[in-house]
PDB file of C-alpha atoms in Angstrom:
ATOM      1  CA  ASN P 274     182.694  43.237  82.215  1.00 59.00           C
ATOM      2  CA  GLU P 275     184.200  40.741  85.073  1.00 53.00           C
ATOM      3  CA  ASN P 276     187.113  43.211  85.669  1.00 58.00           C
ATOM      4  CA  LEU P 277     184.949  46.003  86.530  1.00 58.00           C
ATOM      5  CA  ALA P 278     183.611  45.785  89.974  1.00 51.00           C
ATOM      6  CA  VAL P 279     181.515  48.366  92.378  1.00 48.00           C
ATOM      7  CA  THR P 280     181.393  48.761  96.169  1.00 46.00           C
ATOM      8  CA  SER P 281     178.385  50.029  98.042  1.00 43.00           C
ATOM      9  CA  GLU P 282     180.617  51.618 100.833  1.00 44.00           C
ATOM     10  CA  THR P 283     180.039  55.314 101.446  1.00 42.00           C
ATOM     11  CA  PHE P 284     182.330  57.873 100.242  1.00 38.00           C
ATOM     12  CA  SER P 285     182.411  61.734 100.206  1.00 41.00           C
ATOM     13  CA  ALA P 286     181.810  63.522  97.047  1.00 40.00           C
ATOM     14  CA  THR P 287     185.411  64.792  97.017  1.00 38.00           C
ATOM     15  CA  GLU P 288     186.853  61.142  97.337  1.00 45.00           C
ATOM     16  CA  LEU P 289     188.314  59.266  94.266  1.00 55.00           C
ATOM     17  CA  PHE P 290     185.990  56.982  92.696  1.00 64.00           C
ATOM     18  CA  VAL P 291     188.474  54.198  92.286  1.00 63.00           C
ATOM     19  CA  THR P 292     188.505  52.479  95.650  1.00 60.00           C
ATOM     20  CA  GLY P 293     189.560  49.323  97.092  1.00 58.00           C
ATOM     21  CA  SER P 294     192.275  46.669  96.030  1.00 60.00           C
ATOM     22  CA  GLY P 295     190.227  43.774  95.049  1.00 65.00           C
ATOM     23  CA  TYR P 296     190.884  44.407  91.217  1.00 70.00           C
ATOM     24  CA  PRO P 297     194.034  45.849  89.663  1.00 78.00           C
ATOM     25  CA  VAL P 298     193.640  49.129  88.056  1.00 80.00           C
ATOM     26  CA  VAL P 299     194.546  49.369  84.459  1.00 85.00           C
ATOM     27  CA  ALA P 300     194.385  52.599  82.563  1.00 88.00           C
ATOM     28  CA  ASP P 301     194.429  53.239  78.907  1.00 92.00           C
ATOM     29  CA  SER P 302     193.144  55.902  76.311  1.00 95.00           C
ATOM     30  CA  VAL P 303     190.227  55.364  74.068  1.00 96.00           C
ATOM     31  CA  THR P 304     188.346  57.581  71.544  1.00 97.00           C
ATOM     32  CA  ILE P 305     184.869  58.958  72.614  1.00 97.00           C
ATOM     33  CA  ALA P 306     182.363  59.026  69.920  1.00 97.00           C
ATOM     34  CA  ALA P 307     181.310  62.362  68.644  1.00 97.00           C
ATOM     35  CA  GLY P 308     177.982  64.213  70.079  1.00 96.00           C
ATOM     36  CA  GLN P 309     178.571  63.407  73.710  1.00 95.00           C
ATOM     37  CA  ASN P 310     179.695  65.457  76.677  1.00 96.00           C
ATOM     38  CA  LEU P 311     180.503  63.059  79.292  1.00 95.00           C
ATOM     39  CA  THR P 312     181.683  63.457  82.931  1.00 93.00           C
ATOM     40  CA  ARG P 313     184.324  61.573  84.900  1.00 91.00           C
ATOM     41  CA  GLY P 314     183.113  58.187  86.133  1.00 91.00           C
ATOM     42  CA  THR P 315     180.741  57.534  83.043  1.00 93.00           C
ATOM     43  CA  VAL P 316     180.494  53.792  82.334  1.00 93.00           C
ATOM     44  CA  LEU P 317     181.396  53.365  78.654  1.00 95.00           C
ATOM     45  CA  GLY P 318     180.693  50.751  76.177  1.00 94.00           C
ATOM     46  CA  LYS P 319     182.531  50.083  72.841  1.00 95.00           C
ATOM     47  CA  ILE P 320     180.876  50.404  69.239  1.00 95.00           C
ATOM     48  CA  ILE P 321     181.672  47.012  67.698  1.00 94.00           C
ATOM     49  CA  LYS P 322     178.701  46.966  65.366  1.00 94.00           C
ATOM     50  CA  GLY P 323     177.584  49.089  62.531  1.00 94.00           C
ATOM     51  CA  ALA P 324     174.555  49.179  60.263  1.00 93.00           C
ATOM     52  CA  ALA P 325     172.967  45.912  58.554  1.00 95.00           C
ATOM     53  CA  SER P 326     172.525  45.527  54.901  1.00 95.00           C
ATOM     54  CA  VAL P 327     170.929  42.946  52.871  1.00 95.00           C
ATOM     55  CA  VAL P 328     171.758  41.167  49.374  1.00 94.00           C
ATOM     56  CA  ALA P 329     170.260  38.436  47.455  1.00 92.00           C
ATOM     57  CA  ALA P 330     172.578  35.400  47.425  1.00 88.00           C
ATOM     58  CA  GLY P 331     170.837  32.459  45.644  1.00 76.00           C
ATOM     59  CA  ALA P 332     172.231  29.906  43.455  1.00 64.00           C
ATOM     60  CA  GLY P 333     171.440  31.382  40.202  1.00 60.00           C
ATOM     61  CA  ALA P 334     173.331  33.393  37.834  1.00 58.00           C
ATOM     62  CA  GLU P 335     175.364  36.146  39.661  1.00 59.00           C
ATOM     63  CA  GLY P 336     173.828  35.053  42.849  1.00 69.00           C
ATOM     64  CA  ALA P 337     170.300  35.761  42.025  1.00 86.00           C
ATOM     65  CA  ASN P 338     167.453  34.055  43.629  1.00 93.00           C
ATOM     66  CA  THR P 339     164.741  31.837  41.667  1.00 93.00           C
ATOM     67  CA  GLY P 340     161.925  33.309  43.725  1.00 94.00           C
ATOM     68  CA  ASP P 341     161.304  37.277  43.672  1.00 92.00           C
ATOM     69  CA  GLY P 342     160.551  37.508  47.231  1.00 95.00           C
ATOM     70  CA  THR P 343     162.292  39.867  49.597  1.00 95.00           C
ATOM     71  CA  LEU P 344     164.085  39.843  53.003  1.00 97.00           C
ATOM     72  CA  THR P 345     163.447  43.057  54.969  1.00 97.00           C
ATOM     73  CA  MET P 346     165.099  44.075  58.141  1.00 97.00           C
ATOM     74  CA  ASN P 347     162.876  45.163  60.984  1.00 96.00           C
ATOM     75  CA  ALA P 348     162.665  48.988  61.056  1.00 94.00           C
ATOM     76  CA  THR P 349     162.918  49.358  64.768  1.00 91.00           C
ATOM     77  CA  THR P 350     165.427  46.761  65.895  1.00 91.00           C
ATOM     78  CA  PRO P 351     167.191  45.031  62.957  1.00 94.00           C
ATOM     79  CA  ILE P 352     170.144  44.143  65.241  1.00 94.00           C
ATOM     80  CA  LEU P 353     169.327  42.254  68.700  1.00 91.00           C
ATOM     81  CA  ALA P 354     171.433  41.777  71.698  1.00 82.00           C
ATOM     82  CA  GLY P 355     174.223  39.301  71.149  1.00 86.00           C
ATOM     83  CA  ALA P 356     174.446  39.977  67.552  1.00 93.00           C
ATOM     84  CA  LYS P 357     177.901  39.669  65.876  1.00 93.00           C
ATOM     85  CA  ALA P 358     179.782  41.868  63.265  1.00 95.00           C
ATOM     86  CA  GLY P 359     180.095  39.822  60.226  1.00 96.00           C
ATOM     87  CA  VAL P 360     177.914  38.053  57.598  1.00 96.00           C
ATOM     88  CA  TYR P 361     174.792  36.208  58.358  1.00 97.00           C
ATOM     89  CA  ALA P 362     173.472  33.544  55.841  1.00 96.00           C
ATOM     90  CA  VAL P 363     169.957  32.987  55.368  1.00 97.00           C
ATOM     91  CA  LYS P 364     169.221  29.810  52.949  1.00 96.00           C
ATOM     92  CA  CYS P 365     166.027  28.314  51.705  1.00 96.00           C
ATOM     93  CA  THR P 366     165.903  24.762  52.913  1.00 96.00           C
ATOM     94  CA  ALA P 367     162.221  23.720  52.040  1.00 97.00           C
ATOM     95  CA  THR P 368     159.827  25.012  49.091  1.00 96.00           C
ATOM     96  CA  ALA P 369     156.277  25.707  49.224  1.00 96.00           C
ATOM     97  CA  THR P 370     153.621  27.350  46.830  1.00 96.00           C
ATOM     98  CA  ASN P 371     153.815  31.041  47.915  1.00 96.00           C
ATOM     99  CA  GLY P 372     156.017  30.157  50.923  1.00 96.00           C
ATOM    100  CA  GLY P 373     159.122  28.263  52.025  1.00 97.00           C
ATOM    101  CA  THR P 374     161.395  27.607  54.837  1.00 98.00           C
ATOM    102  CA  PHE P 375     164.833  29.423  55.319  1.00 98.00           C
ATOM    103  CA  ARG P 376     167.693  28.579  57.776  1.00 98.00           C
ATOM    104  CA  VAL P 377     169.623  31.196  59.280  1.00 98.00           C
ATOM    105  CA  PHE P 378     173.354  30.965  60.121  1.00 98.00           C
ATOM    106  CA  ASP P 379     175.557  33.344  62.208  1.00 97.00           C
ATOM    107  CA  PRO P 380     178.910  34.876  61.118  1.00 96.00           C
ATOM    108  CA  ASP P 381     180.633  31.515  62.528  1.00 97.00           C
ATOM    109  CA  GLY P 382     178.562  29.187  60.767  1.00 96.00           C
ATOM    110  CA  TYR P 383     176.172  28.154  63.907  1.00 97.00           C
ATOM    111  CA  VAL P 384     172.582  27.708  63.079  1.00 98.00           C
ATOM    112  CA  LEU P 385     170.426  30.319  64.748  1.00 98.00           C
ATOM    113  CA  GLY P 386     166.919  28.672  63.723  1.00 98.00           C
ATOM    114  CA  ASP P 387     164.391  28.310  60.835  1.00 98.00           C
ATOM    115  CA  VAL P 388     161.809  30.785  59.821  1.00 98.00           C
ATOM    116  CA  ALA P 389     158.855  30.483  57.431  1.00 98.00           C
ATOM    117  CA  VAL P 390     158.087  32.995  54.519  1.00 98.00           C
ATOM    118  CA  GLY P 391     155.686  35.547  56.093  1.00 97.00           C
ATOM    119  CA  ALA P 392     156.928  35.130  59.668  1.00 97.00           C
ATOM    120  CA  THR P 393     159.458  37.033  61.620  1.00 98.00           C
ATOM    121  CA  PHE P 394     162.894  35.757  62.589  1.00 98.00           C
ATOM    122  CA  ALA P 395     164.322  37.426  65.809  1.00 98.00           C
ATOM    123  CA  ASN P 396     167.555  35.917  67.049  1.00 97.00           C
ATOM    124  CA  ASP P 397     170.647  38.111  66.638  1.00 96.00           C
ATOM    125  CA  ILE P 398     169.061  39.726  63.891  1.00 97.00           C
ATOM    126  CA  LYS P 399     165.229  40.613  63.069  1.00 97.00           C
ATOM    127  CA  PHE P 400     163.845  40.296  59.697  1.00 98.00           C
ATOM    128  CA  ALA P 401     160.777  38.843  57.705  1.00 98.00           C
ATOM    129  CA  ILE P 402     160.760  37.153  54.283  1.00 97.00           C
ATOM    130  CA  ALA P 403     157.849  38.013  52.096  1.00 97.00           C
ATOM    131  CA  ASP P 404     156.629  36.035  49.043  1.00 96.00           C
ATOM    132  CA  GLY P 405     156.971  37.690  45.820  1.00 93.00           C
ATOM    133  CA  ALA P 406     154.385  38.142  43.010  1.00 93.00           C
ATOM    134  CA  GLY P 407     156.173  35.797  40.679  1.00 91.00           C
ATOM    135  CA  ALA P 408     158.208  32.522  41.049  1.00 93.00           C
ATOM    136  CA  ASP P 409     158.394  30.922  44.313  1.00 95.00           C
ATOM    137  CA  PHE P 410     161.700  30.506  46.201  1.00 95.00           C
ATOM    138  CA  ALA P 411     163.743  27.505  45.449  1.00 94.00           C
ATOM    139  CA  VAL P 412     166.176  25.323  47.459  1.00 94.00           C
ATOM    140  CA  GLY P 413     169.490  27.115  47.539  1.00 93.00           C
ATOM    141  CA  ASP P 414     167.751  30.749  47.167  1.00 95.00           C
ATOM    142  CA  GLY P 415     168.884  32.831  49.978  1.00 96.00           C
ATOM    143  CA  PHE P 416     170.249  36.158  51.317  1.00 96.00           C
ATOM    144  CA  VAL P 417     173.315  37.708  52.965  1.00 96.00           C
ATOM    145  CA  VAL P 418     172.781  39.950  56.053  1.00 96.00           C
ATOM    146  CA  THR P 419     176.223  41.749  56.682  1.00 97.00           C
ATOM    147  CA  ILE P 420     176.414  43.699  60.007  1.00 97.00           C
ATOM    148  CA  ALA P 421     179.310  46.178  59.465  1.00 96.00           C
ATOM    149  CA  ALA P 422     182.216  46.532  61.915  1.00 95.00           C
ATOM    150  CA  GLY P 423     181.846  49.373  64.351  1.00 94.00           C
ATOM    151  CA  SER P 424     183.937  52.223  64.799  1.00 95.00           C
ATOM    152  CA  GLY P 425     185.802  50.981  67.986  1.00 96.00           C
ATOM    153  CA  ASN P 426     184.844  54.371  69.503  1.00 97.00           C
ATOM    154  CA  TYR P 427     183.111  54.447  72.841  1.00 97.00           C
ATOM    155  CA  ASN P 428     179.481  55.707  73.861  1.00 96.00           C
ATOM    156  CA  ALA P 429     178.164  56.056  77.376  1.00 95.00           C
ATOM    157  CA  VAL P 430     176.887  52.601  78.139  1.00 93.00           C
ATOM    158  CA  ASN P 431     173.080  52.270  77.643  1.00 90.00           C
ATOM    159  CA  SER P 432     171.211  48.946  77.477  1.00 86.00           C
ATOM    160  CA  ALA P 433     169.210  50.211  74.554  1.00 84.00           C
ATOM    161  CA  ASN P 434     171.949  50.539  72.142  1.00 86.00           C
ATOM    162  CA  ILE P 435     172.364  47.791  69.414  1.00 85.00           C
ATOM    163  CA  ASP P 436     175.973  48.632  68.455  1.00 90.00           C
ATOM    164  CA  GLY P 437     177.704  46.874  71.129  1.00 89.00           C
ATOM    165  CA  SER P 438     177.974  49.884  73.523  1.00 91.00           C
ATOM    166  CA  ASP P 439     175.164  48.254  75.696  1.00 88.00           C
ATOM    167  CA  ALA P 440     177.964  46.186  77.492  1.00 89.00           C
ATOM    168  CA  PRO P 441     180.033  47.957  80.082  1.00 92.00           C
ATOM    169  CA  VAL P 442     183.807  47.901  79.357  1.00 93.00           C
ATOM    170  CA  ALA P 443     185.569  50.993  80.920  1.00 93.00           C
ATOM    171  CA  VAL P 444     185.189  53.966  83.096  1.00 92.00           C
ATOM    172  CA  LEU P 445     185.762  57.172  82.169  1.00 93.00           C
ATOM    173  CA  ALA P 446     188.922  58.768  84.172  1.00 91.00           C
ATOM    174  CA  SER P 447     188.130  62.505  83.223  1.00 91.00           C
ATOM    175  CA  ASP P 448     185.459  64.589  81.873  1.00 94.00           C
ATOM    176  CA  ALA P 449     185.477  64.387  77.729  1.00 96.00           C
ATOM    177  CA  ASN P 450     183.447  67.001  75.708  1.00 97.00           C
ATOM    178  CA  ALA P 451     182.990  65.150  72.128  1.00 97.00           C
ATOM    179  CA  THR P 452     180.067  67.518  71.298  1.00 96.00           C
ATOM    180  CA  ASP P 453     182.098  68.792  68.281  1.00 96.00           C
ATOM    181  CA  GLY P 454     183.758  65.747  67.275  1.00 96.00           C
ATOM    182  CA  ALA P 455     185.434  62.597  68.677  1.00 96.00           C
ATOM    183  CA  VAL P 456     188.166  62.979  71.314  1.00 97.00           C
ATOM    184  CA  VAL P 457     190.822  60.787  73.012  1.00 97.00           C
ATOM    185  CA  ALA P 458     190.195  60.471  76.755  1.00 96.00           C
ATOM    186  CA  PRO P 459     191.716  58.249  79.499  1.00 94.00           C
ATOM    187  CA  VAL P 460     189.671  55.365  80.921  1.00 93.00           C
ATOM    188  CA  TYR P 461     190.081  52.623  83.299  1.00 91.00           C
ATOM    189  CA  LEU P 462     189.721  49.255  81.905  1.00 89.00           C
ATOM    190  CA  THR P 463     189.790  47.523  85.309  1.00 84.00           C
ATOM    191  CA  GLY P 464     189.390  48.435  88.957  1.00 82.00           C
ATOM    192  CA  GLU P 465     187.096  48.659  91.776  1.00 81.00           C
ATOM    193  CA  PHE P 466     184.913  51.806  91.892  1.00 81.00           C
ATOM    194  CA  ASN P 467     182.661  53.589  94.169  1.00 81.00           C
ATOM    195  CA  ALA P 468     179.102  52.798  92.917  1.00 80.00           C
ATOM    196  CA  ALA P 469     177.685  56.043  93.766  1.00 78.00           C
ATOM    197  CA  ALA P 470     180.319  57.981  91.671  1.00 81.00           C
ATOM    198  CA  LEU P 471     179.476  56.004  88.463  1.00 87.00           C
ATOM    199  CA  VAL P 472     177.366  57.592  85.570  1.00 87.00           C
ATOM    200  CA  PHE P 473     175.149  55.404  83.302  1.00 86.00           C
ATOM    201  CA  GLY P 474     173.732  56.621  79.920  1.00 77.00           C
ATOM    202  CA  GLY P 475     169.935  56.422  79.550  1.00 67.00           C
ATOM    203  CA  SER P 476     167.922  55.324  82.199  1.00 59.00           C
ATOM    204  CA  ASP P 477     170.248  52.490  83.258  1.00 60.00           C
ATOM    205  CA  THR P 478     170.702  51.930  86.847  1.00 53.00           C
ATOM    206  CA  TYR P 479     172.366  48.611  86.796  1.00 52.00           C
ATOM    207  CA  ALA P 480     175.593  47.723  88.710  1.00 46.00           C
ATOM    208  CA  LEU P 481     178.844  46.244  87.277  1.00 49.00           C
ATOM    209  CA  HIS P 482     179.610  42.843  88.455  1.00 43.00           C
TER     210      HIS P 482
END
């Protein structure tokens, strides 16, 4: 977040972690997601993406595909960095015996690339399409991959997260114990901060810019 900055100046442990005047300080309140016990100064990310689901979306009756193959989301990382909440369209553009080629569109209609049956696609979303035992895919066959909207709550930022909270957007202004359920807590949305006082989730050590 370009409105969150850090400084490498030395401060005592008792000093406020909000420093300098290069950025205006803007405060607000947000909901901290359940299951966390966070300390003041924790850098937060917002949960803007939920789980991914798949349905067939061909040109046949009731959206059925001609081919009986399947699209399976990657079990470990189905949603990649940069993915958007919304509907991804995966459409067959070329046929082949026991195969075919599919084109992938993001929720805004932009083409993300093509993938052959049997290969893995990995751009925003990660999946593979397998040929079925019966009919081959036909042009117009396809699938819809929907990434649900996130809760809008906040997690400690962690680059390993895939729900949107991998990106820093706020700094916790006071301790917040959400161990037993989500809680509302004050945050700084913009400001200049003492880098030594910030807390990152996971093993992240990156600084804000």
